[in-house]
Tab-separated table of C-alpha atoms in Angstrom:
chain	number	residue	atom	x	y	z
A	1	MET	CA	-0.181	0.201	-0.544
A	2	ALA	CA	1.792	3.112	-0.639
A	3	GLU	CA	2.762	5.644	2.113
A	4	THR	CA	0.576	8.522	0.586
A	5	GLU	CA	-2.919	7.144	0.023
A	6	ARG	CA	-4.777	7.085	3.222
A	7	ASN	CA	-5.248	8.961	5.808
A	8	SER	CA	-3.144	7.639	8.373
A	9	PRO	CA	-3.567	7.891	12.143
A	10	SER	CA	-0.817	9.324	14.118
A	11	GLU	CA	2.177	7.066	15.168
A	12	SER	CA	2.770	5.645	17.531
A	13	THR	CA	5.117	6.534	20.656
A	14	ALA	CA	4.486	3.275	22.314
A	15	ASP	CA	8.629	2.513	21.942
A	16	THR	CA	10.180	5.994	23.259
A	17	PRO	CA	11.755	5.850	25.047
A	18	ALA	CA	11.200	8.612	28.717
A	19	GLY	CA	11.877	12.014	28.005
A	20	ALA	CA	12.606	11.968	24.894
A	21	PRO	CA	11.228	14.024	22.406
A	22	GLU	CA	8.588	12.550	20.241
A	23	GLU	CA	8.528	11.934	16.246
A	24	THR	CA	6.686	14.481	14.390
A	25	PRO	CA	4.701	12.553	11.613
A	26	GLU	CA	7.369	13.422	8.125
A	27	GLN	CA	10.236	11.984	10.699
A	28	ALA	CA	8.078	9.297	11.826
A	29	LEU	CA	7.378	8.731	7.626
A	30	ARG	CA	11.057	9.251	7.231
A	31	HIS	CA	11.299	6.143	9.401
A	32	ARG	CA	9.457	4.145	8.146
A	33	LEU	CA	10.438	4.273	4.373
A	34	THR	CA	13.835	4.211	5.613
A	35	VAL	CA	13.477	0.858	7.261
A	36	PHE	CA	11.384	-0.552	4.719
A	37	ARG	CA	13.659	0.515	1.600
A	38	GLY	CA	16.792	-1.398	4.188
A	39	ALA	CA	14.592	-4.564	3.700
A	40	LYS	CA	16.327	-7.049	2.312
A	41	ARG	CA	13.209	-9.165	1.426
A	42	THR	CA	9.540	-8.342	0.511
A	43	LEU	CA	6.835	-9.026	-1.665
A	44	ALA	CA	6.394	-5.749	-3.271
A	45	GLU	CA	8.412	-3.309	-4.876
A	46	GLN	CA	6.830	0.804	-4.630
A	47	SER	CA	8.026	3.671	-5.896
A	48	VAL	CA	7.931	5.501	-2.351
A	49	ASP	CA	10.833	3.227	-1.970
A	50	HIS	CA	13.521	4.718	-3.479
A	51	THR	CA	15.568	8.016	-3.425
A	52	LEU	CA	14.820	10.909	-5.692
A	53	ALA	CA	18.142	9.382	-6.984
A	54	GLU	CA	17.276	6.442	-7.535
A	55	ARG	CA	13.736	7.361	-9.396
A	56	LEU	CA	15.806	9.520	-12.021
A	57	THR	CA	18.498	7.344	-13.232
A	58	ALA	CA	15.400	4.235	-13.770
A	59	LEU	CA	13.956	6.858	-15.848
A	60	LEU	CA	16.848	7.300	-17.748
A	61	ALA	CA	18.316	4.886	-17.943
A	62	ASP	CA	14.386	2.632	-18.462
A	63	GLY	CA	12.975	6.095	-20.468
A	64	ALA	CA	15.178	5.441	-24.054
A	65	GLU	CA	13.253	2.084	-24.388
A	66	VAL	CA	10.442	3.471	-25.139
A	67	TYR	CA	11.041	7.144	-25.914
A	68	ASP	CA	12.941	9.090	-28.109
A	69	LEU	CA	14.971	10.881	-24.996
A	70	ASP	CA	16.677	13.223	-27.767
A	71	GLU	CA	13.477	14.549	-28.194
A	72	PHE	CA	12.276	17.666	-26.749
A	73	THR	CA	10.587	17.922	-23.992
A	74	ASP	CA	6.806	18.113	-23.924
A	75	ILE	CA	4.984	21.915	-23.821
A	76	TYR	CA	0.929	21.540	-22.709
A	77	GLY	CA	1.024	17.861	-23.553
A	78	ASN	CA	1.971	16.912	-26.921
A	79	GLY	CA	5.705	14.635	-27.335
A	80	ALA	CA	6.017	11.787	-24.640
A	81	VAL	CA	2.221	12.362	-23.281
A	82	THR	CA	0.059	12.646	-26.752
A	83	GLU	CA	2.174	9.283	-27.510
A	84	LEU	CA	1.054	8.204	-23.505
A	85	GLU	CA	-2.197	9.177	-24.524
A	86	ARG	CA	-1.950	6.816	-28.048
A	87	ARG	CA	-0.850	3.916	-26.179
A	88	THR	CA	-3.463	4.222	-23.614
A	89	ALA	CA	-5.927	4.118	-26.222
A	90	GLU	CA	-4.274	1.541	-27.871
A	91	GLU	CA	-3.934	-0.724	-25.497
A	92	LEU	CA	-7.960	-0.390	-23.682
A	93	GLY	CA	-9.357	-0.439	-27.015
A	94	PHE	CA	-10.762	3.139	-27.688
A	95	PRO	CA	-10.592	5.874	-30.521
A	96	ALA	CA	-8.771	8.693	-28.333
A	97	ALA	CA	-7.645	9.523	-23.958
A	98	ALA	CA	-6.441	12.665	-22.710
A	99	PHE	CA	-4.111	12.857	-19.852
A	100	PHE	CA	-4.511	14.100	-16.258
A	101	PRO	CA	-2.482	15.189	-13.775
A	102	THR	CA	-4.389	12.859	-10.906
A	103	GLY	CA	-7.606	10.398	-11.309
A	104	THR	CA	-9.613	12.756	-8.761
A	105	MET	CA	-9.622	15.582	-11.880
A	106	ALA	CA	-9.300	12.658	-14.325
A	107	GLN	CA	-13.493	11.708	-13.095
A	108	GLN	CA	-15.043	14.257	-12.034
A	109	VAL	CA	-14.376	15.907	-15.438
A	110	ALA	CA	-15.673	12.358	-17.468
A	111	LEU	CA	-19.063	12.664	-14.886
A	112	ARG	CA	-19.281	16.255	-15.726
A	113	CYS	CA	-19.073	16.111	-19.041
A	114	TRP	CA	-21.618	12.907	-18.746
A	115	ALA	CA	-23.944	14.589	-16.302
A	116	ALA	CA	-24.423	17.384	-19.605
A	117	ARG	CA	-24.786	14.983	-21.751
A	118	THR	CA	-27.566	12.428	-20.308
A	119	GLY	CA	-29.059	15.528	-18.847
A	120	ASN	CA	-28.549	14.065	-15.317
A	121	PRO	CA	-26.185	14.573	-12.413
A	122	THR	CA	-26.935	11.972	-10.544
A	123	VAL	CA	-24.068	9.120	-10.292
A	124	ALA	CA	-24.695	5.724	-9.164
A	125	LEU	CA	-21.617	4.032	-7.360
A	126	HIS	CA	-20.542	2.188	-3.995
A	127	PRO	CA	-19.908	3.971	-0.728
A	128	LEU	CA	-16.432	2.337	-0.280
A	129	ALA	CA	-15.721	4.290	-4.279
A	130	HIS	CA	-12.476	6.270	-4.484
A	131	PRO	CA	-14.016	9.390	-4.875
A	132	GLU	CA	-16.909	8.985	-1.856
A	133	VAL	CA	-13.991	7.851	0.822
A	134	HIS	CA	-10.970	9.383	-0.551
A	135	GLU	CA	-11.890	13.125	-2.014
A	136	ARG	CA	-13.576	15.057	0.531
A	137	GLN	CA	-16.616	15.512	-1.305
A	138	ALA	CA	-14.829	16.482	-4.515
A	139	PHE	CA	-18.403	15.452	-6.980
A	140	SER	CA	-20.532	17.956	-4.729
A	141	GLN	CA	-18.811	20.427	-3.908
A	142	VAL	CA	-16.541	21.015	-6.864
A	143	SER	CA	-18.368	19.361	-9.651
A	144	GLY	CA	-21.983	19.857	-8.667
A	145	LEU	CA	-22.685	16.416	-8.361
A	146	ARG	CA	-24.507	14.298	-6.830
A	147	THR	CA	-24.652	10.290	-6.080
A	148	VAL	CA	-26.449	7.478	-5.235
A	149	HIS	CA	-25.082	3.651	-3.974
A	150	PRO	CA	-27.550	0.862	-5.422
A	151	THR	CA	-25.793	-1.005	-2.533
A	152	ASP	CA	-24.199	-0.814	0.452
A	153	GLU	CA	-22.472	-4.813	0.424
A	154	PRO	CA	-19.152	-5.117	0.782
A	155	ARG	CA	-19.191	-5.478	-3.260
A	156	LEU	CA	-20.388	-4.048	-6.495
A	157	PRO	CA	-24.073	-3.935	-6.759
A	158	THR	CA	-25.703	-6.221	-8.867
A	159	ALA	CA	-27.931	-6.073	-12.120
A	160	VAL	CA	-30.912	-6.711	-10.177
A	161	GLU	CA	-29.740	-4.404	-7.378
A	162	VAL	CA	-29.585	-1.341	-10.428
A	163	LEU	CA	-32.345	-1.734	-12.346
A	164	GLY	CA	-34.199	-2.043	-9.812
A	165	PHE	CA	-33.047	0.921	-7.587
A	166	GLU	CA	-35.368	3.511	-6.712
A	167	GLU	CA	-34.040	7.062	-7.897
A	168	GLN	CA	-32.631	8.109	-11.397
A	169	PHE	CA	-29.286	8.213	-12.503
A	170	GLY	CA	-27.187	8.850	-15.352
A	171	THR	CA	-24.097	7.760	-14.904
A	172	LEU	CA	-24.199	4.445	-13.261
A	173	MET	CA	-19.671	3.772	-12.098
A	174	LEU	CA	-18.171	0.720	-11.275
A	175	GLU	CA	-14.918	1.226	-9.630
A	176	LEU	CA	-12.391	-2.292	-10.638
A	177	PRO	CA	-11.777	-3.770	-8.536
A	178	LEU	CA	-13.313	-1.759	-5.545
A	179	ARG	CA	-10.106	-1.644	-3.467
A	180	ASP	CA	-11.497	-0.400	0.197
A	181	ALA	CA	-14.062	-3.668	-0.072
A	182	GLY	CA	-10.903	-5.535	-0.649
A	183	PHE	CA	-10.019	-5.430	-3.921
A	184	VAL	CA	-13.156	-7.652	-5.643
A	185	LEU	CA	-14.195	-7.911	-8.675
A	186	PRO	CA	-17.294	-9.401	-9.820
A	187	THR	CA	-17.458	-12.780	-12.234
A	188	TRP	CA	-17.095	-11.863	-15.624
A	189	ASP	CA	-21.056	-12.674	-16.287
A	190	GLU	CA	-22.091	-10.509	-13.256
A	191	LEU	CA	-20.148	-7.491	-14.917
A	192	VAL	CA	-21.947	-7.323	-18.176
A	193	ALA	CA	-25.169	-7.807	-17.028
A	194	VAL	CA	-25.336	-4.962	-14.651
A	195	VAL	CA	-23.747	-2.711	-17.315
A	196	GLU	CA	-26.591	-4.187	-19.376
A	197	ALA	CA	-29.044	-3.613	-16.977
A	198	ALA	CA	-27.303	0.454	-16.562
A	199	ARG	CA	-27.978	0.619	-19.916
A	200	GLU	CA	-31.382	-0.568	-19.959
A	201	ARG	CA	-32.255	1.984	-17.933
A	202	ASP	CA	-30.653	4.286	-20.026
A	203	ALA	CA	-27.326	5.670	-18.022
A	204	VAL	CA	-23.484	5.797	-18.872
A	205	VAL	CA	-21.384	3.793	-17.896
A	206	HIS	CA	-17.922	4.552	-16.583
A	207	PHE	CA	-15.012	1.953	-15.196
A	208	ASP	CA	-12.985	4.034	-12.511
A	209	GLY	CA	-9.947	1.517	-13.310
A	210	ALA	CA	-7.395	3.046	-11.569
A	211	ARG	CA	-5.961	-0.586	-11.181
A	212	ILE	CA	-8.143	-2.109	-14.491
A	213	TRP	CA	-5.206	-3.198	-15.686
A	214	GLU	CA	-4.845	-6.100	-13.230
A	215	THR	CA	-8.641	-7.550	-13.469
A	216	THR	CA	-7.782	-9.864	-16.951
A	217	THR	CA	-6.396	-13.016	-15.142
A	218	HIS	CA	-9.407	-13.115	-12.879
A	219	PHE	CA	-11.906	-12.448	-15.707
A	220	GLY	CA	-10.450	-14.618	-18.476
A	221	ARG	CA	-10.626	-11.838	-21.502
A	222	PRO	CA	-8.442	-9.177	-22.989
A	223	LEU	CA	-8.357	-6.281	-21.301
A	224	ARG	CA	-9.579	-4.254	-24.266
A	225	GLU	CA	-13.082	-6.479	-23.959
A	226	ILE	CA	-12.856	-5.124	-20.270
A	227	ALA	CA	-12.702	-1.750	-20.645
A	228	GLY	CA	-15.098	-2.037	-23.651
A	229	LEU	CA	-18.529	-2.880	-21.952
A	230	ALA	CA	-17.943	1.195	-20.570
A	231	ASP	CA	-19.158	4.014	-21.929
A	232	SER	CA	-15.497	5.470	-20.456
A	233	VAL	CA	-12.427	4.398	-18.612
A	234	TYR	CA	-10.134	5.957	-16.227
A	235	VAL	CA	-6.957	4.415	-15.199
A	236	SER	CA	-3.664	5.478	-13.166
A	237	PHE	CA	-0.001	4.894	-14.124
A	238	TYR	CA	1.093	5.448	-10.182
A	239	LYS	CA	-0.536	2.463	-8.751
A	240	THR	CA	-0.131	-1.100	-9.846
A	241	MET	CA	2.739	0.348	-13.050
A	242	GLY	CA	5.015	1.759	-10.617
A	243	GLY	CA	4.804	5.078	-12.475
A	244	LEU	CA	5.370	9.146	-10.586
A	245	SER	CA	1.909	9.963	-11.182
A	246	GLY	CA	-0.927	10.970	-13.277
A	247	ALA	CA	-3.727	9.465	-15.245
A	248	VAL	CA	-5.625	8.641	-18.669
A	249	LEU	CA	-9.414	9.275	-19.518
A	250	VAL	CA	-10.152	6.933	-22.829
A	251	GLY	CA	-13.951	7.485	-24.887
A	252	SER	CA	-15.186	8.697	-27.419
A	253	GLU	CA	-13.451	11.581	-29.887
A	254	SER	CA	-15.981	13.874	-28.921
A	255	LEU	CA	-15.542	12.990	-25.021
A	256	ILE	CA	-12.148	13.575	-25.150
A	257	ALA	CA	-12.250	16.774	-26.552
A	258	GLU	CA	-14.928	18.305	-23.757
A	259	ALA	CA	-12.598	16.358	-21.346
A	260	ARG	CA	-9.608	18.271	-22.430
A	261	THR	CA	-11.241	22.218	-22.071
A	262	TRP	CA	-12.395	20.753	-18.789
A	263	ARG	CA	-9.163	19.285	-17.907
A	264	HIS	CA	-8.267	22.834	-18.836
A	265	ARG	CA	-10.775	24.906	-16.646
A	266	TYR	CA	-10.026	22.683	-13.624
A	267	GLY	CA	-6.138	23.256	-13.641
A	268	GLY	CA	-4.782	20.430	-15.680
A	269	GLN	CA	-3.558	21.721	-18.854
A	270	LEU	CA	0.239	21.697	-17.461
A	271	PHE	CA	3.815	23.412	-19.367
A	272	GLN	CA	5.274	19.630	-18.392
A	273	GLN	CA	4.756	16.407	-17.555
A	274	PHE	CA	7.351	14.275	-19.297
A	275	PRO	CA	8.540	12.431	-16.198
A	276	ALA	CA	5.135	11.389	-15.630
A	277	ALA	CA	4.586	10.096	-19.307
A	278	LEU	CA	8.000	8.498	-19.797
A	279	ALA	CA	7.291	6.332	-16.216
A	280	GLY	CA	3.778	5.438	-17.314
A	281	LEU	CA	5.230	4.405	-20.589
A	282	ILE	CA	7.877	2.561	-18.607
A	283	GLY	CA	4.864	0.733	-16.735
A	284	LEU	CA	2.745	-0.185	-20.106
A	285	ARG	CA	6.138	-1.815	-21.644
A	286	LYS	CA	7.882	-3.348	-18.217
A	287	GLU	CA	4.367	-4.258	-15.765
A	288	LEU	CA	1.509	-4.269	-17.494
A	289	PRO	CA	2.908	-8.116	-19.219
A	290	GLU	CA	4.046	-9.039	-15.514
A	291	LEU	CA	1.073	-8.561	-14.355
A	292	PRO	CA	-0.715	-11.794	-14.995
A	293	SER	CA	2.188	-13.600	-12.742
A	294	TYR	CA	2.053	-11.567	-10.054
A	295	VAL	CA	-2.097	-12.247	-9.768
A	296	ALA	CA	-0.872	-15.842	-9.644
A	297	HIS	CA	1.944	-15.780	-6.767
A	298	ALA	CA	-1.213	-13.609	-4.844
A	299	LYS	CA	-2.989	-16.456	-4.246
A	300	VAL	CA	0.320	-18.664	-3.291
A	301	VAL	CA	1.207	-15.897	-0.884
A	302	ALA	CA	-2.573	-15.408	0.326
A	303	ALA	CA	-3.035	-19.163	1.303
A	304	ALA	CA	0.606	-19.309	2.596
A	305	MET	CA	-0.687	-16.562	5.026
A	306	LYS	CA	-3.615	-18.322	6.322
A	307	GLU	CA	-1.918	-21.070	6.764
A	308	GLY	CA	1.028	-19.263	8.389
A	309	PHE	CA	-2.185	-17.364	11.363
A	310	ALA	CA	-3.761	-21.336	11.424
A	311	GLU	CA	-0.429	-23.054	12.929
A	312	ALA	CA	0.740	-19.709	14.384
A	313	GLY	CA	-2.565	-20.032	16.787
A	314	VAL	CA	-4.064	-17.005	16.196
A	315	ALA	CA	-7.541	-17.145	17.627
A	316	TRP	CA	-9.389	-15.082	14.473
A	317	PHE	CA	-7.782	-13.541	11.404
A	318	ARG	CA	-9.152	-13.012	8.202
A	319	VAL	CA	-7.602	-13.206	4.536
A	320	HIS	CA	-10.222	-11.148	1.935
A	321	PRO	CA	-11.028	-11.702	-1.044
A	322	GLU	CA	-9.894	-15.860	-0.401
A	323	PRO	CA	-8.036	-16.617	-2.992
A	324	PRO	CA	-8.046	-12.764	-3.760
A	325	HIS	CA	-9.444	-11.605	-7.482
A	326	THR	CA	-5.688	-9.275	-8.100
A	327	HIS	CA	-2.423	-9.166	-6.848
A	328	GLN	CA	-3.433	-7.623	-3.835
A	329	PHE	CA	-5.632	-8.471	-1.088
A	330	GLN	CA	-6.711	-7.344	2.528
A	331	VAL	CA	-5.381	-9.212	6.006
A	332	TRP	CA	-7.466	-8.674	9.238
A	333	LEU	CA	-6.688	-9.306	12.401
A	334	PRO	CA	-7.680	-7.941	16.407
A	335	TYR	CA	-5.360	-6.172	17.162
A	336	ASP	CA	-5.006	-2.759	17.533
A	337	ALA	CA	-3.196	-0.943	14.079
A	338	GLU	CA	-0.440	0.758	16.383
A	339	VAL	CA	0.861	-3.084	17.627
A	340	LEU	CA	0.304	-4.086	13.850
A	341	ASN	CA	2.237	-1.222	12.846
A	342	ALA	CA	4.713	-1.233	15.764
A	343	ALA	CA	5.346	-4.905	14.815
A	344	SER	CA	5.607	-4.544	11.410
A	345	LEU	CA	8.552	-2.096	11.762
A	346	ARG	CA	9.892	-4.097	14.001
A	347	GLN	CA	10.425	-7.321	11.738
A	348	ALA	CA	11.665	-5.114	8.552
A	349	GLU	CA	14.271	-3.936	11.623
A	350	GLU	CA	15.171	-6.578	12.960
A	351	SER	CA	15.003	-9.051	10.287
A	352	GLY	CA	14.713	-7.524	7.502
A	353	VAL	CA	11.638	-8.842	6.651
A	354	CYS	CA	9.263	-6.672	4.673
A	355	LEU	CA	6.322	-8.810	5.544
A	356	PHE	CA	3.476	-5.700	6.285
A	357	ARG	CA	3.736	-2.220	5.665
A	358	ARG	CA	0.624	-0.010	7.171
A	359	TRP	CA	-2.416	-1.304	9.677
A	360	PHE	CA	-5.522	1.011	9.546
A	361	PRO	CA	-8.911	0.380	12.018
A	362	ASN	CA	-10.601	-1.440	9.533
A	363	PRO	CA	-13.523	0.934	8.856
A	364	SER	CA	-16.190	-1.967	7.412
A	365	GLY	CA	-15.519	-4.644	10.111
A	366	PRO	CA	-17.061	-4.450	13.466
A	367	ALA	CA	-14.790	-3.044	16.262
A	368	GLY	CA	-11.518	-3.973	17.884
A	369	LEU	CA	-9.763	-5.087	13.959
A	370	ALA	CA	-7.501	-3.809	11.775
A	371	VAL	CA	-7.031	-4.240	8.331
A	372	THR	CA	-3.315	-4.373	5.819
A	373	GLU	CA	-3.232	-3.980	2.594
A	374	VAL	CA	-0.731	-7.238	0.826
A	375	MET	CA	0.699	-6.661	-2.868
A	376	VAL	CA	2.570	-8.826	-4.154
A	377	ASN	CA	5.238	-7.846	-7.346
A	378	ALA	CA	8.491	-8.953	-8.594
A	379	PRO	CA	10.607	-9.312	-5.341
A	380	GLY	CA	7.455	-11.383	-4.089
A	381	LEU	CA	8.025	-13.961	-6.509
A	382	ALA	CA	11.000	-15.338	-5.292
A	383	TRP	CA	8.874	-15.981	-2.547
A	384	SER	CA	8.156	-20.208	-1.269
A	385	ALA	CA	4.456	-20.849	0.398
A	386	GLU	CA	7.677	-21.654	3.403
A	387	ASP	CA	8.618	-18.221	3.819
A	388	VAL	CA	5.594	-16.725	3.616
A	389	ARG	CA	4.523	-18.897	6.558
A	390	ALA	CA	7.839	-18.117	8.526
A	391	ALA	CA	7.644	-14.984	7.517
A	392	VAL	CA	3.884	-14.954	9.526
A	393	ALA	CA	5.068	-17.319	12.530
A	394	GLU	CA	7.789	-14.514	13.569
A	395	PHE	CA	5.332	-11.825	12.749
A	396	VAL	CA	3.235	-12.896	15.140
A	397	ARG	CA	6.146	-13.632	17.588
A	398	LEU	CA	6.673	-9.832	17.868
A	399	LEU	CA	2.667	-9.442	18.793
A	400	SER	CA	3.498	-11.847	21.988
């Protein structure tokens, strides 16, 4: 889980010696990043694990594989930015694309455009969807949109729920996967049915596809077929793809032309964005082909974690979903989040094993539970099931 993706609780000071000055949040974050960066073994490499020099060096080394570095830098969205838009539209099977500095902006623009076209500013989405939980009511406060929830179950709505919902809506927004419910996905037939149900109600369909890249294994369909169910799709380049920042919105030529106008009005017409664009192109070249292997191994890791907690005698735990739908999943434990954070940090410091990173109070479960997000990418492929079980056993010992 990226260190900056959630509003985190204040850092624990339980291990601070008496009389010593408490760490500031910035010092605590720096300490945590330093420890995790120094771990010899980790399940996932994350962009925050690298220094500025390392990121810039890698960008220069790998950028030459995806773009001519002797070209001039981009100016207000041409050059490398245009190439990333072209490649993304091609991967997702849409005629046009626009690069945005953030996904928050990209989705607001997309849904604002759809509201104008449908004449209905109401967006049906899940209450755990990113705009509802992590964007400070941006839809209503900035874009004049209204949201409704066809279901509050920890999964995407079904076709029956969409068809039977008592209010009219102009757009159905589906987050694939639904991150805060555990990176969960419907079956392919369920996804097709819910899209058809929205169309039956004369609504358009928008996919929050920040992590749609990693859904192909679960659905058993190519990316173009999955994305092609929707009228528009947003994708992120720093979550799954290891990029620096940035998002792309894909859709029809006319929708994207309108989105570019609103992008400028929202302040997203940046002068130069070549580092983010190059990192996105590198992600398409290097990370995208590897995602099926990450998803497959995440199932091995999750199963081994379940075995490890059971063998360690933990009275109650949950690995969710089981098996994982993508290369990310949740682990729930009945401990205070700060106790688990301290154990995670201590394990990385003492043994060089980074098994878990950040724990948070579980917002969707009973009180007293904490949740963490586990991601598996290239470094995690070297972990055997026995490696995972041993790391879990060590982690549990640190809790006693």
